[in-house]
Short mmCIF file of C-alpha atoms in Angstrom, two decimals:
data_model
loop_
_atom_site.label_atom_id
_atom_site.label_comp_id
_atom_site.label_asym_id
_atom_site.label_seq_id
_atom_site.Cartn_x
_atom_site.Cartn_y
_atom_site.Cartn_z
CA MET A 36 18.10 19.04 -19.50
CA ASN A 37 20.40 17.11 -17.16
CA LEU A 38 18.89 15.51 -14.11
CA ALA A 39 20.95 14.89 -11.02
CA ARG A 40 21.78 11.22 -10.48
CA PRO A 41 19.39 9.84 -7.87
CA SER A 42 20.73 8.24 -4.71
CA GLU A 43 21.13 4.48 -4.33
CA SER A 44 18.32 4.34 -1.76
CA ILE A 45 15.84 5.90 -4.20
CA LEU A 46 16.77 3.53 -6.97
CA ARG A 47 16.52 0.57 -4.58
CA ALA A 48 13.07 1.73 -3.49
CA LEU A 49 11.90 2.06 -7.11
CA TRP A 50 13.12 -1.44 -8.04
CA GLY A 51 11.65 -2.89 -4.86
CA LEU A 52 8.27 -1.27 -5.47
CA ALA A 53 8.34 -2.48 -9.09
CA LEU A 54 9.01 -6.05 -7.87
CA LEU A 55 6.19 -5.86 -5.31
CA ALA A 56 3.80 -4.55 -7.97
CA LEU A 57 4.79 -7.43 -10.25
CA VAL A 58 4.15 -9.97 -7.47
CA ALA A 59 0.81 -8.28 -6.70
CA ALA A 60 -0.18 -8.63 -10.36
CA GLY A 61 0.59 -12.37 -10.21
CA VAL A 62 -1.36 -12.83 -6.97
CA ALA A 63 -4.37 -10.93 -8.35
CA TRP A 64 -4.33 -13.09 -11.49
CA ALA A 65 -4.15 -16.29 -9.40
CA VAL A 66 -7.02 -15.21 -7.12
CA GLU A 67 -9.37 -14.07 -9.91
CA GLY A 68 -8.46 -16.89 -12.31
CA GLN A 69 -8.27 -14.34 -15.13
CA VAL A 70 -6.53 -11.12 -16.16
CA GLY A 71 -8.77 -8.57 -14.46
CA ALA A 72 -8.49 -4.88 -13.59
CA PRO A 73 -6.39 -5.37 -10.37
CA SER A 74 -3.77 -7.52 -12.12
CA VAL A 75 -3.59 -5.12 -15.11
CA ILE A 76 -3.20 -2.06 -12.85
CA ALA A 77 -0.49 -3.77 -10.78
CA LEU A 78 1.37 -4.83 -13.95
CA ILE A 79 1.21 -1.29 -15.40
CA LEU A 80 2.50 0.08 -12.09
CA ALA A 81 5.41 -2.39 -12.11
CA VAL A 82 6.38 -1.41 -15.69
CA LEU A 83 6.05 2.30 -14.86
CA LEU A 84 8.24 2.09 -11.74
CA GLY A 85 10.84 0.00 -13.57
CA GLY A 86 10.83 2.47 -16.47
CA ILE A 87 11.37 5.43 -14.13
CA ALA A 88 14.32 3.68 -12.49
CA ILE A 89 15.89 2.96 -15.90
CA TYR A 90 15.30 6.54 -17.07
CA LEU A 91 16.89 8.04 -13.96
CA ALA A 92 20.02 5.84 -14.02
CA PRO A 93 20.59 4.30 -17.46
CA ASP A 94 24.36 3.98 -16.94
CA GLN A 95 23.88 2.05 -13.74
CA VAL A 96 21.39 -0.28 -15.41
CA ARG A 97 23.80 -0.81 -18.34
CA ALA A 98 26.64 -1.60 -15.98
CA TRP A 99 24.45 -3.92 -13.95
CA ILE A 100 23.34 -5.79 -17.07
CA SER A 101 26.91 -6.30 -18.23
CA GLY A 102 28.11 -7.49 -14.80
CA ARG A 103 28.31 -10.94 -13.27
CA PRO A 104 25.41 -10.38 -10.80
CA PHE A 105 23.05 -9.93 -13.73
CA ALA A 106 24.26 -13.15 -15.33
CA PHE A 107 23.67 -15.04 -12.10
CA GLY A 108 20.30 -13.36 -11.66
CA ALA A 109 19.29 -14.11 -15.24
CA ASN A 110 20.18 -17.76 -14.75
CA ALA A 111 18.12 -17.85 -11.56
CA VAL A 112 15.18 -16.20 -13.34
CA LEU A 113 15.39 -18.62 -16.26
CA ALA A 114 15.52 -21.58 -13.87
CA SER A 115 12.52 -20.20 -11.99
CA VAL A 116 10.58 -19.66 -15.21
CA ALA A 117 11.41 -23.19 -16.35
CA PHE A 118 10.28 -24.60 -13.00
CA ILE A 119 7.03 -22.62 -13.08
CA GLY A 120 6.44 -23.73 -16.69
CA ILE A 121 6.88 -27.38 -15.74
CA MET A 122 4.47 -26.99 -12.82
CA VAL A 123 1.90 -25.27 -15.05
CA LEU A 124 2.22 -28.08 -17.61
CA LEU A 125 1.76 -30.72 -14.91
CA ASN A 126 -1.33 -28.90 -13.61
CA ILE A 127 -2.80 -28.73 -17.11
CA LEU A 128 -2.21 -32.46 -17.61
CA ALA A 129 -3.66 -33.24 -14.17
CA THR A 130 -6.77 -31.16 -14.96
CA ARG A 131 -7.36 -32.78 -18.34
CA HIS A 132 -6.66 -36.30 -17.09
CA ALA A 133 -7.98 -36.13 -13.54
CA GLN A 134 -7.78 -39.21 -11.33
CA ARG A 135 -9.34 -39.90 -7.93
CA TRP A 136 -8.06 -42.11 -5.14
CA ASP A 137 -10.02 -43.02 -2.03
CA LEU A 138 -7.44 -43.88 0.64
CA THR A 139 -9.94 -44.45 3.46
CA ALA A 140 -10.10 -47.99 4.83
CA GLU A 141 -13.88 -48.28 4.27
CA LYS A 142 -13.89 -46.48 0.88
CA ARG A 143 -16.22 -43.87 2.37
CA PHE A 144 -15.70 -41.46 -0.50
CA SER A 145 -16.14 -43.96 -3.35
CA LEU A 146 -19.35 -44.48 -5.24
CA SER A 147 -20.83 -47.97 -5.10
CA PRO A 148 -20.51 -50.29 -8.11
CA GLN A 149 -24.26 -50.02 -8.70
CA THR A 150 -24.11 -46.21 -8.87
CA LEU A 151 -21.15 -46.34 -11.27
CA GLN A 152 -23.02 -48.81 -13.47
CA ILE A 153 -26.10 -46.56 -13.59
CA LEU A 154 -24.05 -43.42 -14.32
CA GLN A 155 -22.19 -45.08 -17.17
CA SER A 156 -25.39 -46.37 -18.76
CA LEU A 157 -27.64 -43.28 -18.52
CA PRO A 158 -29.90 -43.36 -21.58
CA GLU A 159 -30.21 -39.55 -21.70
CA PRO A 160 -28.26 -36.60 -20.24
CA VAL A 161 -29.23 -35.65 -16.69
CA GLU A 162 -28.82 -32.18 -15.17
CA ALA A 163 -29.00 -31.52 -11.44
CA LEU A 164 -30.31 -28.09 -10.46
CA ALA A 165 -29.17 -27.32 -6.92
CA PHE A 166 -31.16 -24.48 -5.31
CA PHE A 167 -28.99 -23.15 -2.45
CA SER A 168 -29.23 -19.62 -1.11
CA GLN A 169 -26.52 -17.82 0.87
CA ASN A 170 -28.32 -18.92 4.05
CA PHE A 171 -27.88 -22.60 3.10
CA GLN A 172 -24.17 -22.60 2.31
CA PHE A 173 -23.34 -24.88 5.26
CA ALA A 174 -24.78 -27.84 3.36
CA ARG A 175 -23.64 -26.83 -0.11
CA GLN A 176 -20.15 -28.34 0.13
CA ASP A 177 -21.45 -31.84 0.93
CA ALA A 178 -23.88 -31.68 -1.99
CA GLU A 179 -21.33 -30.25 -4.41
CA ASP A 180 -18.68 -32.85 -3.54
CA LEU A 181 -21.12 -35.68 -4.28
CA LEU A 182 -22.52 -34.05 -7.41
CA ASP A 183 -18.97 -33.62 -8.71
CA GLN A 184 -18.30 -37.33 -8.24
CA TYR A 185 -21.44 -38.18 -10.22
CA ARG A 186 -20.36 -35.81 -12.98
CA HIS A 187 -16.86 -37.27 -13.07
CA TYR A 188 -18.00 -40.88 -13.58
CA SER A 189 -20.90 -40.24 -15.98
CA ASN A 190 -19.02 -40.11 -19.31
CA GLY A 191 -20.40 -36.63 -19.88
CA LYS A 192 -24.05 -37.64 -19.29
CA PHE A 193 -24.42 -35.88 -15.90
CA SER A 194 -24.01 -32.18 -15.15
CA TYR A 195 -25.03 -29.81 -12.39
CA ARG A 196 -25.34 -26.13 -11.58
CA PHE A 197 -26.17 -24.13 -8.49
CA ILE A 198 -28.98 -21.57 -8.41
CA ASP A 199 -29.65 -19.04 -5.68
CA PRO A 200 -33.44 -19.25 -5.10
CA VAL A 201 -33.42 -15.79 -3.50
CA ALA A 202 -31.39 -13.92 -6.11
CA GLN A 203 -33.10 -15.89 -8.91
CA ALA A 204 -36.56 -16.21 -7.40
CA SER A 205 -38.31 -16.28 -10.78
CA LEU A 206 -36.25 -19.28 -11.87
CA ALA A 207 -37.04 -21.09 -8.61
CA ARG A 208 -40.76 -20.44 -9.14
CA GLN A 209 -40.47 -21.67 -12.72
CA TRP A 210 -39.15 -25.02 -11.43
CA GLY A 211 -41.67 -25.11 -8.59
CA VAL A 212 -38.99 -25.05 -5.87
CA THR A 213 -40.18 -23.65 -2.55
CA ARG A 214 -37.62 -25.18 -0.19
CA ASP A 215 -34.04 -23.99 0.18
CA GLY A 216 -31.50 -26.78 -0.35
CA THR A 217 -33.60 -28.64 -2.93
CA ILE A 218 -31.87 -30.46 -5.78
CA LEU A 219 -33.83 -31.33 -8.92
CA PHE A 220 -32.58 -34.15 -11.12
CA VAL A 221 -33.91 -33.47 -14.62
CA MET A 222 -33.98 -35.82 -17.63
CA GLN A 223 -35.90 -34.42 -20.60
CA ASP A 224 -39.40 -33.69 -19.24
CA ARG A 225 -39.04 -35.84 -16.09
CA ARG A 226 -37.72 -34.69 -12.76
CA GLN A 227 -37.00 -36.03 -9.27
CA GLU A 228 -36.63 -33.90 -6.15
CA VAL A 229 -33.93 -34.62 -3.53
CA THR A 230 -33.44 -32.89 -0.17
CA LEU A 231 -30.94 -35.30 1.41
CA TYR A 232 -27.37 -35.28 0.16
CA ASN A 233 -26.18 -38.88 0.13
CA GLU A 234 -25.50 -41.52 -2.49
CA GLN A 235 -28.64 -43.52 -1.78
CA GLU A 236 -30.93 -40.55 -2.44
CA PHE A 237 -29.04 -39.38 -5.54
CA THR A 238 -28.91 -42.83 -7.13
CA SER A 239 -32.55 -43.47 -6.26
CA ALA A 240 -33.47 -40.25 -8.10
CA LEU A 241 -31.54 -41.43 -11.17
CA VAL A 242 -33.25 -44.82 -11.10
CA LYS A 243 -36.68 -43.21 -10.96
CA LEU A 244 -35.76 -40.97 -13.90
CA ILE A 245 -34.58 -43.93 -15.96
CA ARG A 246 -37.77 -45.91 -15.35
CA THR A 247 -40.57 -44.77 -17.64
CA THR A 248 -43.07 -46.66 -15.47
CA GLN A 249 -43.12 -47.62 -11.79
CA PRO A 250 -43.29 -51.42 -11.47
CA LYS A 251 -45.40 -52.81 -8.65
CA ILE A 252 -44.17 -55.41 -6.19
CA TYR A 253 -46.76 -57.31 -4.15
CA PHE A 254 -45.94 -59.04 -0.85
CA LEU A 255 -48.45 -61.76 0.00
CA THR A 256 -50.13 -61.53 3.42
CA GLY A 257 -52.59 -63.59 5.43
CA HIS A 258 -50.28 -66.44 6.45
CA GLY A 259 -48.10 -64.74 9.07
CA GLU A 260 -45.57 -63.50 6.51
CA ARG A 261 -42.93 -60.88 7.21
CA ASP A 262 -44.40 -57.40 7.58
CA ILE A 263 -43.01 -54.87 5.10
CA ASN A 264 -43.81 -52.01 7.49
CA GLU A 265 -42.38 -53.52 10.68
CA GLU A 266 -39.22 -51.81 11.94
CA GLY A 267 -38.38 -54.53 14.48
CA ASP A 268 -35.71 -57.20 14.06
CA ASN A 269 -37.96 -59.61 12.16
CA GLY A 270 -39.66 -57.07 9.90
CA TYR A 271 -38.98 -56.28 6.25
CA ALA A 272 -39.09 -52.48 6.45
CA GLN A 273 -35.50 -52.11 5.21
CA VAL A 274 -36.22 -54.38 2.26
CA ARG A 275 -39.30 -52.29 1.40
CA ARG A 276 -37.28 -49.05 1.52
CA ALA A 277 -34.51 -50.57 -0.61
CA LEU A 278 -37.03 -51.64 -3.25
CA GLU A 279 -38.63 -48.19 -3.24
CA ARG A 280 -35.20 -46.66 -3.80
CA GLU A 281 -34.92 -48.90 -6.87
CA GLY A 282 -38.07 -47.27 -8.24
CA TYR A 283 -40.63 -49.94 -7.28
CA ARG A 284 -44.01 -49.40 -5.72
CA VAL A 285 -44.41 -51.91 -2.90
CA GLU A 286 -47.86 -53.06 -1.72
CA ALA A 287 -49.41 -55.92 0.26
CA LEU A 288 -51.70 -58.50 -1.36
CA ASN A 289 -54.11 -60.83 0.43
CA LEU A 290 -55.39 -63.58 -1.87
CA ALA A 291 -58.09 -64.41 0.65
CA VAL A 292 -59.67 -61.05 -0.18
CA THR A 293 -59.06 -61.03 -3.93
CA SER A 294 -58.90 -64.25 -5.90
CA THR A 295 -56.77 -62.91 -8.76
CA ILE A 296 -53.25 -61.60 -9.20
CA PRO A 297 -53.31 -57.87 -10.15
CA ALA A 298 -52.54 -57.30 -13.81
CA ASP A 299 -49.90 -54.67 -12.94
CA ALA A 300 -47.88 -57.07 -10.73
CA ALA A 301 -44.22 -57.12 -11.79
CA VAL A 302 -43.24 -59.59 -9.05
CA ILE A 303 -45.12 -61.51 -6.35
CA LEU A 304 -43.23 -62.23 -3.11
CA LEU A 305 -44.03 -64.79 -0.42
CA ALA A 306 -41.72 -64.19 2.56
CA GLY A 307 -41.80 -66.40 5.64
CA PRO A 308 -45.36 -67.79 5.90
CA VAL A 309 -46.06 -69.68 9.14
CA ARG A 310 -49.48 -71.02 8.07
CA PRO A 311 -50.20 -73.10 4.94
CA LEU A 312 -51.74 -71.50 1.90
CA LEU A 313 -55.33 -72.36 1.04
CA ASP A 314 -55.98 -74.67 -1.91
CA ARG A 315 -57.52 -71.82 -3.86
CA GLU A 316 -54.47 -69.61 -3.23
CA VAL A 317 -52.14 -72.40 -4.35
CA GLU A 318 -54.05 -72.76 -7.61
CA VAL A 319 -54.04 -69.01 -8.24
CA LEU A 320 -50.27 -68.74 -7.73
CA LYS A 321 -49.60 -71.89 -9.73
CA GLY A 322 -51.64 -70.58 -12.67
CA TYR A 323 -49.95 -67.18 -12.45
CA LEU A 324 -46.49 -68.77 -12.49
CA ASN A 325 -47.17 -71.17 -15.33
CA ALA A 326 -48.58 -68.32 -17.40
CA GLY A 327 -45.24 -66.45 -17.25
CA GLY A 328 -45.45 -64.86 -13.82
CA ARG A 329 -42.53 -63.82 -11.61
CA LEU A 330 -42.41 -65.26 -8.10
CA LEU A 331 -39.98 -64.99 -5.18
CA ILE A 332 -40.41 -67.34 -2.22
CA ALA A 333 -38.36 -67.12 0.98
CA LEU A 334 -39.32 -69.98 3.30
CA ASP A 335 -38.04 -70.45 6.85
CA SER A 336 -37.23 -73.95 8.08
CA SER A 337 -39.92 -75.82 10.02
CA LEU A 338 -37.64 -75.44 13.04
CA GLN A 339 -38.78 -71.80 13.19
CA ILE A 340 -42.47 -72.38 12.46
CA PRO A 341 -44.60 -72.73 15.62
CA GLY A 342 -46.39 -76.01 16.36
CA ASP A 343 -46.75 -78.68 13.74
CA ALA A 344 -47.63 -76.32 10.87
CA GLY A 345 -44.16 -76.49 9.30
CA GLY A 346 -44.78 -79.57 7.20
CA LYS A 347 -48.11 -78.24 5.92
CA VAL A 348 -46.53 -74.90 4.97
CA THR A 349 -43.80 -76.71 3.05
CA GLU A 350 -46.33 -78.95 1.30
CA SER A 351 -48.55 -76.06 0.21
CA VAL A 352 -45.61 -74.08 -1.19
CA ASN A 353 -44.17 -77.08 -3.02
CA ARG A 354 -47.52 -77.59 -4.74
CA ILE A 355 -47.10 -74.18 -6.37
CA LEU A 356 -43.74 -75.31 -7.75
CA GLY A 357 -44.85 -78.81 -8.74
CA ASP A 358 -44.71 -78.29 -12.51
CA TRP A 359 -41.27 -76.69 -12.30
CA GLY A 360 -39.44 -79.72 -10.86
CA ILE A 361 -38.09 -77.94 -7.76
CA ALA A 362 -39.01 -78.19 -4.09
CA PHE A 363 -38.11 -77.05 -0.60
CA ARG A 364 -36.73 -79.87 1.54
CA GLU A 365 -38.06 -80.47 5.05
CA ASP A 366 -34.67 -80.05 6.72
CA VAL A 367 -32.18 -77.70 8.37
CA ILE A 368 -28.71 -77.09 6.98
CA ILE A 369 -25.78 -77.56 9.36
CA ASP A 370 -22.42 -76.15 8.29
CA PRO A 371 -19.76 -76.29 11.02
CA VAL A 372 -17.03 -75.10 8.62
CA SER A 373 -18.50 -71.83 7.33
CA SER A 374 -21.02 -70.25 9.67
CA MET A 375 -21.80 -66.89 11.25
CA PHE A 376 -20.48 -66.28 14.77
CA THR A 377 -19.54 -70.01 15.01
CA ASP A 378 -23.24 -70.96 14.87
CA PRO A 379 -23.37 -74.05 12.58
CA LEU A 380 -27.09 -73.48 12.00
CA THR A 381 -26.33 -70.15 10.31
CA PRO A 382 -24.45 -70.99 7.09
CA LEU A 383 -22.20 -68.25 5.77
CA SER A 384 -21.61 -68.56 2.06
CA SER A 385 -19.84 -66.77 -0.77
CA ARG A 386 -20.22 -69.75 -3.12
CA TYR A 387 -22.41 -68.30 -5.88
CA GLY A 388 -23.69 -69.80 -9.10
CA PHE A 389 -23.29 -68.16 -12.49
CA SER A 390 -26.04 -65.53 -12.47
CA SER A 391 -26.34 -61.79 -12.95
CA ILE A 392 -27.93 -61.70 -9.49
CA THR A 393 -24.68 -62.68 -7.79
CA GLU A 394 -22.13 -61.50 -10.35
CA LYS A 395 -21.28 -58.36 -8.34
CA LEU A 396 -21.26 -60.18 -4.99
CA ARG A 397 -18.10 -62.22 -5.58
CA GLY A 398 -16.01 -62.36 -2.42
CA ILE A 399 -18.77 -61.01 -0.17
CA ALA A 400 -20.60 -63.49 2.04
CA THR A 401 -24.31 -63.85 2.75
CA ALA A 402 -25.69 -65.33 5.98
CA PHE A 403 -28.76 -67.58 6.35
CA PRO A 404 -29.95 -68.22 9.94
CA ALA A 405 -31.58 -71.67 10.38
CA ALA A 406 -31.96 -72.26 6.66
CA ARG A 407 -33.43 -75.19 4.76
CA SER A 408 -32.15 -76.55 1.46
CA ILE A 409 -33.79 -76.54 -1.96
CA GLU A 410 -33.49 -79.31 -4.52
CA GLU A 411 -34.27 -80.10 -8.12
CA VAL A 412 -36.58 -83.11 -7.84
CA ARG A 413 -37.11 -83.51 -11.57
CA SER A 414 -34.67 -82.38 -14.24
CA GLN A 415 -36.39 -80.71 -17.19
CA PRO A 416 -33.64 -78.88 -19.12
CA GLU A 417 -35.80 -78.63 -22.23
CA ARG A 418 -38.38 -76.59 -20.28
CA PHE A 419 -36.53 -74.91 -17.43
CA ARG A 420 -33.09 -73.47 -16.74
CA VAL A 421 -32.06 -74.03 -13.11
CA VAL A 422 -29.14 -72.25 -11.39
CA GLN A 423 -28.02 -72.95 -7.84
CA LEU A 424 -27.67 -69.35 -6.73
CA VAL A 425 -26.02 -69.86 -3.32
CA GLU A 426 -24.40 -73.07 -2.06
CA THR A 427 -23.01 -74.31 1.24
CA THR A 428 -19.59 -75.94 1.68
CA PRO A 429 -18.99 -79.67 0.97
CA GLN A 430 -18.64 -80.21 4.74
CA SER A 431 -22.25 -79.18 5.41
CA TRP A 432 -25.14 -81.61 5.67
CA SER A 433 -28.93 -81.75 5.60
CA GLU A 434 -30.53 -82.57 8.95
CA THR A 435 -34.01 -83.99 8.47
CA ASP A 436 -34.58 -85.23 12.04
CA LEU A 437 -35.75 -81.91 13.41
CA GLU A 438 -36.89 -83.32 16.75
CA GLY A 439 -33.51 -85.03 17.22
CA LEU A 440 -31.83 -81.76 16.31
CA ARG A 441 -33.79 -79.87 18.96
CA GLN A 442 -32.80 -82.42 21.60
CA ALA A 443 -29.14 -82.29 20.54
CA LEU A 444 -29.08 -78.52 20.67
CA ASN A 445 -30.67 -78.54 24.15
CA GLN A 446 -27.81 -80.83 25.22
CA GLY A 447 -25.25 -78.46 23.73
CA ARG A 448 -24.11 -80.74 20.90
CA LEU A 449 -24.63 -81.36 17.20
CA PRO A 450 -26.07 -84.54 15.69
CA SER A 451 -23.79 -86.70 13.59
CA SER A 452 -23.56 -86.17 9.82
CA GLU A 453 -23.31 -89.91 9.19
CA GLY A 454 -25.86 -91.13 6.68
CA LYS A 455 -27.06 -87.59 5.96
CA LYS A 456 -27.12 -85.78 2.61
CA LEU A 457 -23.84 -83.88 2.38
CA GLY A 458 -23.10 -80.54 0.76
CA PRO A 459 -22.85 -78.56 -1.30
CA LEU A 460 -26.52 -77.80 -0.66
CA ALA A 461 -28.57 -75.10 -2.37
CA LEU A 462 -29.51 -72.22 -0.08
CA ALA A 463 -31.07 -70.38 -3.02
CA LEU A 464 -31.77 -71.11 -6.65
CA THR A 465 -33.34 -69.57 -9.72
CA VAL A 466 -35.51 -71.17 -12.38
CA GLU A 467 -36.69 -69.67 -15.67
CA GLN A 468 -38.74 -70.99 -18.51
CA VAL A 469 -36.68 -71.76 -21.60
CA ASN A 470 -39.44 -70.74 -24.02
CA GLY A 471 -41.48 -68.49 -21.77
CA LYS A 472 -41.35 -65.51 -19.47
CA GLY A 473 -41.83 -67.25 -16.14
CA ARG A 474 -39.12 -66.81 -13.50
CA VAL A 475 -38.75 -68.06 -9.92
CA VAL A 476 -36.26 -67.28 -7.15
CA LEU A 477 -36.29 -69.47 -4.05
CA PHE A 478 -34.52 -68.82 -0.73
CA GLY A 479 -34.37 -71.48 1.97
CA ASP A 480 -34.66 -68.80 4.62
CA ALA A 481 -36.72 -65.65 5.19
CA ASP A 482 -34.64 -64.41 8.14
CA PHE A 483 -31.70 -63.53 5.90
CA ALA A 484 -33.56 -60.45 4.59
CA ALA A 485 -35.06 -59.36 7.94
CA ASN A 486 -34.09 -55.98 9.37
CA GLN A 487 -31.63 -57.46 11.86
CA ASN A 488 -29.66 -59.17 9.08
CA VAL A 489 -29.45 -56.36 6.53
CA GLY A 490 -28.21 -53.59 8.80
CA ALA A 491 -25.38 -51.26 7.81
CA ASN A 492 -23.18 -52.60 10.61
CA LEU A 493 -23.10 -56.13 9.16
CA PRO A 494 -20.50 -57.08 6.52
CA PHE A 495 -22.94 -59.24 4.55
CA ALA A 496 -24.52 -58.84 1.11
CA ASN A 497 -27.96 -60.07 2.22
CA LEU A 498 -29.83 -56.95 1.14
CA ASP A 499 -28.02 -56.80 -2.21
CA LEU A 500 -28.83 -60.46 -2.86
CA PHE A 501 -32.54 -59.97 -2.15
CA VAL A 502 -32.95 -56.75 -4.16
CA ASN A 503 -30.87 -58.11 -7.04
CA ALA A 504 -33.19 -61.13 -7.15
CA VAL A 505 -36.22 -58.83 -7.48
CA ASN A 506 -34.47 -56.85 -10.22
CA TRP A 507 -33.73 -60.09 -12.09
CA LEU A 508 -37.35 -61.23 -11.78
CA SER A 509 -38.64 -57.91 -13.13
CA GLU A 510 -36.05 -57.88 -15.93
CA SER A 511 -34.38 -54.78 -14.51
CA GLU A 512 -30.86 -56.18 -14.87
CA MET A 513 -29.37 -52.71 -15.29
CA LEU A 514 -30.09 -52.05 -11.60
CA ILE A 515 -28.39 -55.24 -10.40
CA GLY A 516 -25.27 -54.37 -8.45
CA LEU A 517 -23.54 -53.95 -5.13
CA ARG A 518 -25.05 -51.20 -3.06
CA GLN A 519 -22.92 -49.34 -0.56
CA SER A 520 -24.27 -49.89 2.94
CA PRO A 521 -25.22 -46.68 4.78
CA THR A 522 -22.51 -45.48 7.13
CA SER A 523 -22.27 -42.72 9.64
CA PRO A 524 -21.74 -39.41 7.86
CA VAL A 525 -18.16 -38.14 7.67
CA ARG A 526 -17.94 -34.40 7.35
CA ALA A 527 -14.92 -32.44 6.26
CA LEU A 528 -13.46 -29.82 8.57
CA SER A 529 -15.14 -26.48 7.92
CA ALA A 530 -13.70 -22.98 8.33
CA THR A 531 -15.21 -19.54 8.71
CA PRO A 532 -14.66 -16.96 5.93
CA ALA A 533 -12.12 -15.15 8.16
CA GLN A 534 -10.18 -18.38 8.73
CA THR A 535 -10.26 -19.14 5.01
CA ARG A 536 -8.84 -15.70 4.20
CA THR A 537 -6.13 -16.13 6.82
CA VAL A 538 -5.06 -19.50 5.40
CA PHE A 539 -5.08 -18.03 1.90
CA MET A 540 -2.93 -15.01 2.87
CA LEU A 541 -0.44 -17.21 4.71
CA THR A 542 -0.07 -19.91 2.04
CA VAL A 543 -0.63 -18.02 -1.20
CA VAL A 544 0.71 -14.54 -0.39
CA ALA A 545 2.91 -14.44 2.72
CA MET A 546 4.93 -17.61 2.15
CA PRO A 547 5.85 -16.86 -1.51
CA LEU A 548 6.72 -13.24 -0.58
CA ALA A 549 8.89 -14.46 2.28
CA VAL A 550 10.80 -16.76 -0.10
CA LEU A 551 11.24 -13.87 -2.56
CA ALA A 552 12.39 -11.55 0.22
CA ILE A 553 14.98 -14.04 1.48
CA GLY A 554 16.24 -14.59 -2.05
CA ALA A 555 16.48 -10.83 -2.62
CA MET A 556 18.44 -10.36 0.61
CA ILE A 557 20.90 -13.13 -0.31
CA TRP A 558 21.33 -11.67 -3.78
CA TRP A 559 21.87 -8.18 -2.38
CA GLN A 560 24.53 -9.38 0.04
CA ARG A 561 26.40 -11.31 -2.68
CA ARG A 562 26.28 -8.60 -5.31
#
């Protein structure tokens, strides 16, 4: 049976429809990420239409194959296939060896060194279960972006998955989740719940999972010390919250009420007393320290202590440290070379001793408003190991004439450094027993850790220095690091589903089809 030769327009339509079906099969495969029913149907349709065109005009196909246009077209196809193959290979390599670059000036999308250290040293695998329903999708992207960063830097120890608490209500009940947007961090039989999607909350959850117990930190009260609940400039509320994020339980302790140090005390802190300690309190703290206790003392200069109580406060604190050969000096440090906001009474220092406390702080300054110096009055290397944690510059000096200093400041000048003890002076130091467990950290200033000096808008490492010191005292060296200061949230641009589909159709479908159409037109004109 002889069929009449079809017209050129029919053959062109068949080949065109076959090409469109082939492109549709590729688009369907790219969208689904797998060979599904739409891509298979489109591919079968392309083969069927091409087969019909060949069956209806075999002579024309044979002549076309043997002609120069086919040779040019074949070369173009081979070049296109080679290009696509190279791009696929590059994508495979990029997927298997993924790298991340944060090009923002403030490194807003980089995890802090402390978080990276914790992720890379997780003792057990951690899985994050993110319960987000369809009604909570607006917050999912922020959470998923951060979770993916944690997964990427965890050496395979951190994973996550999303669960719809509505569609999988029984699973949500099994985990005890009643609030949409909850993320559970799970390590073996322990779990931590998170409802805020930022690095501080996520890392805090990991820290609490790692700790098998919750160490207790006691702040001494009863002598006008800094208040751990005060949100004002001089309070220590930010320090308390930072310690709680590290997994500590923070409480107040008044030795006038109880005459003993609690047995569960990991660290005792004395921050900024303005009244001297009682003899009985001095003996209690001295006995605790000599028996292997852990003590942190931050003492303001007498210039900041009202009345004439400064000397008595210094004397009572130094009695606690008597056996350790260290003491607070009754002075104020003046550093005209390196100071904050050109205030010579606020030394600014990045000169750190060799210690795990300051190892991650290299190159980042700490500020100490109206600080006093600390000295080693009796060297006892066989009993104690002393490290000058933070030092001033050689151009600084120790001003012991506090009354003369007040008068000079009222006159708008500085006293002379002649005859004074010159720097470097110790703003902070650590002492540990060589053959014991006792550890001490001393700061010649309590203001440096107050709320007004540890804010996110200040480029200082004051908060890191204080919290690292507590971690060193409690032997939690794994948590020592540089914490990223909180910044204002930066949100990515969001789009509605309709806008997302429009962008997809324009970039993935329309633009490639337009290029193919232009190429087909050029080929048709040159044939």
